Coordinates of C-alpha atoms and ligand atoms in Angstrom, one line a residue:
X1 CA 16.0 2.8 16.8
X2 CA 15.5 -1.0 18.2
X3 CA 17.1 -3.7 16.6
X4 CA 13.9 -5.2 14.9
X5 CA 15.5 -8.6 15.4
X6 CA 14.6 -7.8 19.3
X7 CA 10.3 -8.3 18.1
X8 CA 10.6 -10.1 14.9
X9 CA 7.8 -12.8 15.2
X10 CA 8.8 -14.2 11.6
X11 CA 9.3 -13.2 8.0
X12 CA 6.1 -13.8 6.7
X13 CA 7.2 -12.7 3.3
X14 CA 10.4 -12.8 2.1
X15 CA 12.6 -10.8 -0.6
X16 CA 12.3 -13.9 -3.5
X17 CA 8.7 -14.5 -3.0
X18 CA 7.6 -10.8 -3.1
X19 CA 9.7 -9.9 -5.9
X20 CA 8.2 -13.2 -8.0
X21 CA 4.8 -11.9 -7.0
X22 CA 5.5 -8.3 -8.2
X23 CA 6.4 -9.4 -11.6
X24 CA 3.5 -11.2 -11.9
X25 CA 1.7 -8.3 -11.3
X26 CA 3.4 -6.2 -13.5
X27 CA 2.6 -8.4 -15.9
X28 CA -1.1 -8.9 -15.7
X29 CA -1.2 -5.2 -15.7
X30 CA 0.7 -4.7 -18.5
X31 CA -1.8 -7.1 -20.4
X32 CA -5.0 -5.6 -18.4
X33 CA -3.8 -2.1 -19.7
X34 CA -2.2 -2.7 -22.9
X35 CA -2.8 0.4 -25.3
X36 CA -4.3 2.7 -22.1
X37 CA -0.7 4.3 -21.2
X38 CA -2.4 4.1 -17.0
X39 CA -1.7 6.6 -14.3
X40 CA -0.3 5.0 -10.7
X41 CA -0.9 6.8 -8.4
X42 CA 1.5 5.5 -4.9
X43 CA 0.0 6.2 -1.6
X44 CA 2.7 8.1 0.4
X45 CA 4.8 6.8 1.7
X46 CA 4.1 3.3 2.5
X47 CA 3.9 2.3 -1.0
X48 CA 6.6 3.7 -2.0
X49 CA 8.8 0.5 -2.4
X50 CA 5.9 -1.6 -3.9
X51 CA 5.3 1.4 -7.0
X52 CA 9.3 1.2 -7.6
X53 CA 9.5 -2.7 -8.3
X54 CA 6.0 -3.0 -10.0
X55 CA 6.5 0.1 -12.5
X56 CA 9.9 -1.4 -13.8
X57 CA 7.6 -4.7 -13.7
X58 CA 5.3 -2.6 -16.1
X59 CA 5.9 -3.2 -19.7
X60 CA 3.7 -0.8 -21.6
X61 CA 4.3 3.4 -21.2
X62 CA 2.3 4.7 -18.2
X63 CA 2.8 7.4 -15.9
X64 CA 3.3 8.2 -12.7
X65 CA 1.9 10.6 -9.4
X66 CA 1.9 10.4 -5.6
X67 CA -0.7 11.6 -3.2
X68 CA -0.1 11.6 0.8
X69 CA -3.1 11.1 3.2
X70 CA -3.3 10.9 7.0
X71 CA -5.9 9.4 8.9
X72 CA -6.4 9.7 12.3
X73 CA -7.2 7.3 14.6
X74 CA -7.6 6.2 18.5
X75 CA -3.9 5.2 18.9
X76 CA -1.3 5.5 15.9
X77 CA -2.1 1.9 14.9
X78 CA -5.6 2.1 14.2
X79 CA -7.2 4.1 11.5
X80 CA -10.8 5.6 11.2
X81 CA -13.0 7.2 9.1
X82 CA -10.9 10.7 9.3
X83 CA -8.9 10.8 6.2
X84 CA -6.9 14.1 5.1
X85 CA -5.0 14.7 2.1
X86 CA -1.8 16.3 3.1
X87 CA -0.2 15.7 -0.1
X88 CA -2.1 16.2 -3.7
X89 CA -1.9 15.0 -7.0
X90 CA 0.0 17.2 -10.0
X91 CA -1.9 15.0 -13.0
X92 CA -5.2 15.6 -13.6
X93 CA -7.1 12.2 -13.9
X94 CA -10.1 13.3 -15.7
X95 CA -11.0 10.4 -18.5
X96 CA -8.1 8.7 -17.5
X97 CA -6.9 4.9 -17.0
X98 CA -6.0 5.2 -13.2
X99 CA -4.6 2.6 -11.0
X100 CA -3.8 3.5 -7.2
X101 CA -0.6 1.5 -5.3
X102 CA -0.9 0.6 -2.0
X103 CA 1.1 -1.2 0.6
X104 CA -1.6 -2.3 2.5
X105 CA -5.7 -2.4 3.1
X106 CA -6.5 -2.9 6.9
X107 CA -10.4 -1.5 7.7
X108 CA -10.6 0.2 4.2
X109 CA -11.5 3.6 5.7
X110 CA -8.3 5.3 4.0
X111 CA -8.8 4.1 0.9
X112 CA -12.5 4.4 0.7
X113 CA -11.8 8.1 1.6
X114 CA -9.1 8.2 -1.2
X115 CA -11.7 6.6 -3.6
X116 CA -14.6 9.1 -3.2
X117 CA -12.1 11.9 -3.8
X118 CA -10.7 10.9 -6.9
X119 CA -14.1 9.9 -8.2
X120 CA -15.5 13.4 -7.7
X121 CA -12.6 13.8 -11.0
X122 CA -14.0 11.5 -12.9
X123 CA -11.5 9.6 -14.1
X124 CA -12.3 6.5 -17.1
X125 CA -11.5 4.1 -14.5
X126 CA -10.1 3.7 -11.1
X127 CA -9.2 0.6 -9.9
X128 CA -7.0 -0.5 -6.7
X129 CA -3.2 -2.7 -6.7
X130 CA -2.7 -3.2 -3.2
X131 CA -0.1 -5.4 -2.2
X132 CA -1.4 -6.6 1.1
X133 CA -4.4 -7.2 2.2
X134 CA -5.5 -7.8 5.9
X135 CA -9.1 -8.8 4.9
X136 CA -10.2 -9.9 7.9
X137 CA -9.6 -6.8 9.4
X138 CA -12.4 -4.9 6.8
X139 CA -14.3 -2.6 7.9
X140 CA -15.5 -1.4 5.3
X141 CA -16.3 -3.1 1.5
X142 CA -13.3 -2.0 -0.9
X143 CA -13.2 -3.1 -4.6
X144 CA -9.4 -4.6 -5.0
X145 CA -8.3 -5.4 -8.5
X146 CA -4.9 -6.6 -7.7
X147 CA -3.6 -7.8 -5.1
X148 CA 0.1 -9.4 -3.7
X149 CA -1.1 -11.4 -0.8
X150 CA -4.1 -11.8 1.8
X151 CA -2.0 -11.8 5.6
X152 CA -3.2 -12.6 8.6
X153 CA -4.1 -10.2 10.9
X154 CA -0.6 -9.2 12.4
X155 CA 1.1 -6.1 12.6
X156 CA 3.8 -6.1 9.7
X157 CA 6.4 -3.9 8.9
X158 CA 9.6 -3.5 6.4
X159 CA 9.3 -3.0 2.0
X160 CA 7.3 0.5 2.5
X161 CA 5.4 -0.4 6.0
X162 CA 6.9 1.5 9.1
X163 CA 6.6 1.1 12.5
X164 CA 6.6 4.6 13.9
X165 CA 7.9 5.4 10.8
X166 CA 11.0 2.9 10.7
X167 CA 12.2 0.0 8.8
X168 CA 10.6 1.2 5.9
X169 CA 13.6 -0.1 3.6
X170 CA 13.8 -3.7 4.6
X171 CA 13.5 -6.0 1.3
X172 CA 10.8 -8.4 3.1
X173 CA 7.8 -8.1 5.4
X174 CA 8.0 -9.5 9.0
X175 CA 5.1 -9.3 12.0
X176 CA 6.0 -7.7 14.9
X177 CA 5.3 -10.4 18.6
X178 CA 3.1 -7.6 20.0
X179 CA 4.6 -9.3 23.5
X180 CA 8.2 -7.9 22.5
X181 CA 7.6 -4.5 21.0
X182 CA 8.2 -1.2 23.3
X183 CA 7.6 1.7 21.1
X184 CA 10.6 3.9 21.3
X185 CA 9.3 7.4 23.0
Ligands
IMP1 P1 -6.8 1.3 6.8 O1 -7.4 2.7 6.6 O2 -7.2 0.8 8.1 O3 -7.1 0.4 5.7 O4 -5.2 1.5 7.0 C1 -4.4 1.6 5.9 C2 -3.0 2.2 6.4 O5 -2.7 1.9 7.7 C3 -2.0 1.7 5.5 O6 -1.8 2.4 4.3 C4 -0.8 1.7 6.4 O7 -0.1 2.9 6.3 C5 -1.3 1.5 7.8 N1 -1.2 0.1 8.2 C6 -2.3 -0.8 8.4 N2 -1.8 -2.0 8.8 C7 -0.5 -1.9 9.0 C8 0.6 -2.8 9.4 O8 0.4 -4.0 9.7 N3 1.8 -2.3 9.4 C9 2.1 -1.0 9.0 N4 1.2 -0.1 8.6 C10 -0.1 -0.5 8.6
MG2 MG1 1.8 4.0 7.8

């Protein structure tokens, strides 16, 4: 594994500003879904970090579930419209209060895909917590509910987002300089 310091373009957000930003989160949900005792549902495995910090953010009882997805794309850092679940749910959502956690929403596609799954169980509501969101990137029209932060449109990695699946575990989010990166294979 490369030293990450070897790309790091910058810190775009760091361990403080997140963690403030998570709280405030939890806490507008906490309000939002006072008396509804919500199901999160974390994307695998990217949002892993992000459902950790927000749930003990979460003041009222809720529960919790985790779904994986892939989605293939033309190269590993683009994704299309090919989403497969790898990984299902145990809870069944029907008539509940569900919230999904992701790290991030680049063109949409996985997450539409995700959406038009869990609707066919007709849950009471489903609505989206996504801590970053590359919006310009959209391809595709997503309704967010909550969200951490709009970022540029950079590569980031580190608090749940991977590069070829390292640096998950870093407390902050950095952007990779594109010029300095060699993948590792
Ligand atoms: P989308 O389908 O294009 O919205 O892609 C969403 C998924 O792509 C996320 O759940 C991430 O796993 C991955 N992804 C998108 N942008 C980045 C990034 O900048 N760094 C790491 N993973 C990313
Ligand atoms: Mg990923």
């Amino acid at each position: 594994m490369q030293d990450y310091h070897e790309f790091l373009q910058e810190i775009l957000i760091d361990e403080t500003t997140l963690q403030r930003r998570i709280s405030e989160l939890g806490a507008q949900i906490s309000q939002d879904y006072a008396g509804k005792n919500p199901l999160l549902i974390c994307i695998l495995r990217g949002g892993v970090l992000f459902l950790t910090d927000l749930m003990r953010q979460i003041s009222i009882p809720h529960t919790i579930d985790f779904m994986a997805v892939s989605s293939y794309g033309v190269g590993a850092r683009e994704s299309t419209g090919h989403v497969r679940i790898n990984f299902d749910l145990k809870t069944d959502i029907y008539n509940r209060d569900v919230l999904i956690v992701e790290d991030i929403i680049d063109s949409g596609y996985t997450l539409k895909t995700v959406l038009e799954i869990l609707e066919t169980r007709h849950p009471k509501t489903l609505s989206i917590c996504t801590l970053l969101d590359k919006a310009e990137r959209r391809k595709v029209e997503i309704p967010i509910h909550y969200y951490g932060f709009v970022i540029p449109d950079k590569f980031v990695f580190g608090y749940g987002l991977d590069i070829d699946e390292n640096y998950r575990s870093l407390p902050f989010i950095a952007a990779v300089d594109p010029a300095r990166y060699q993948p590792t294979e």
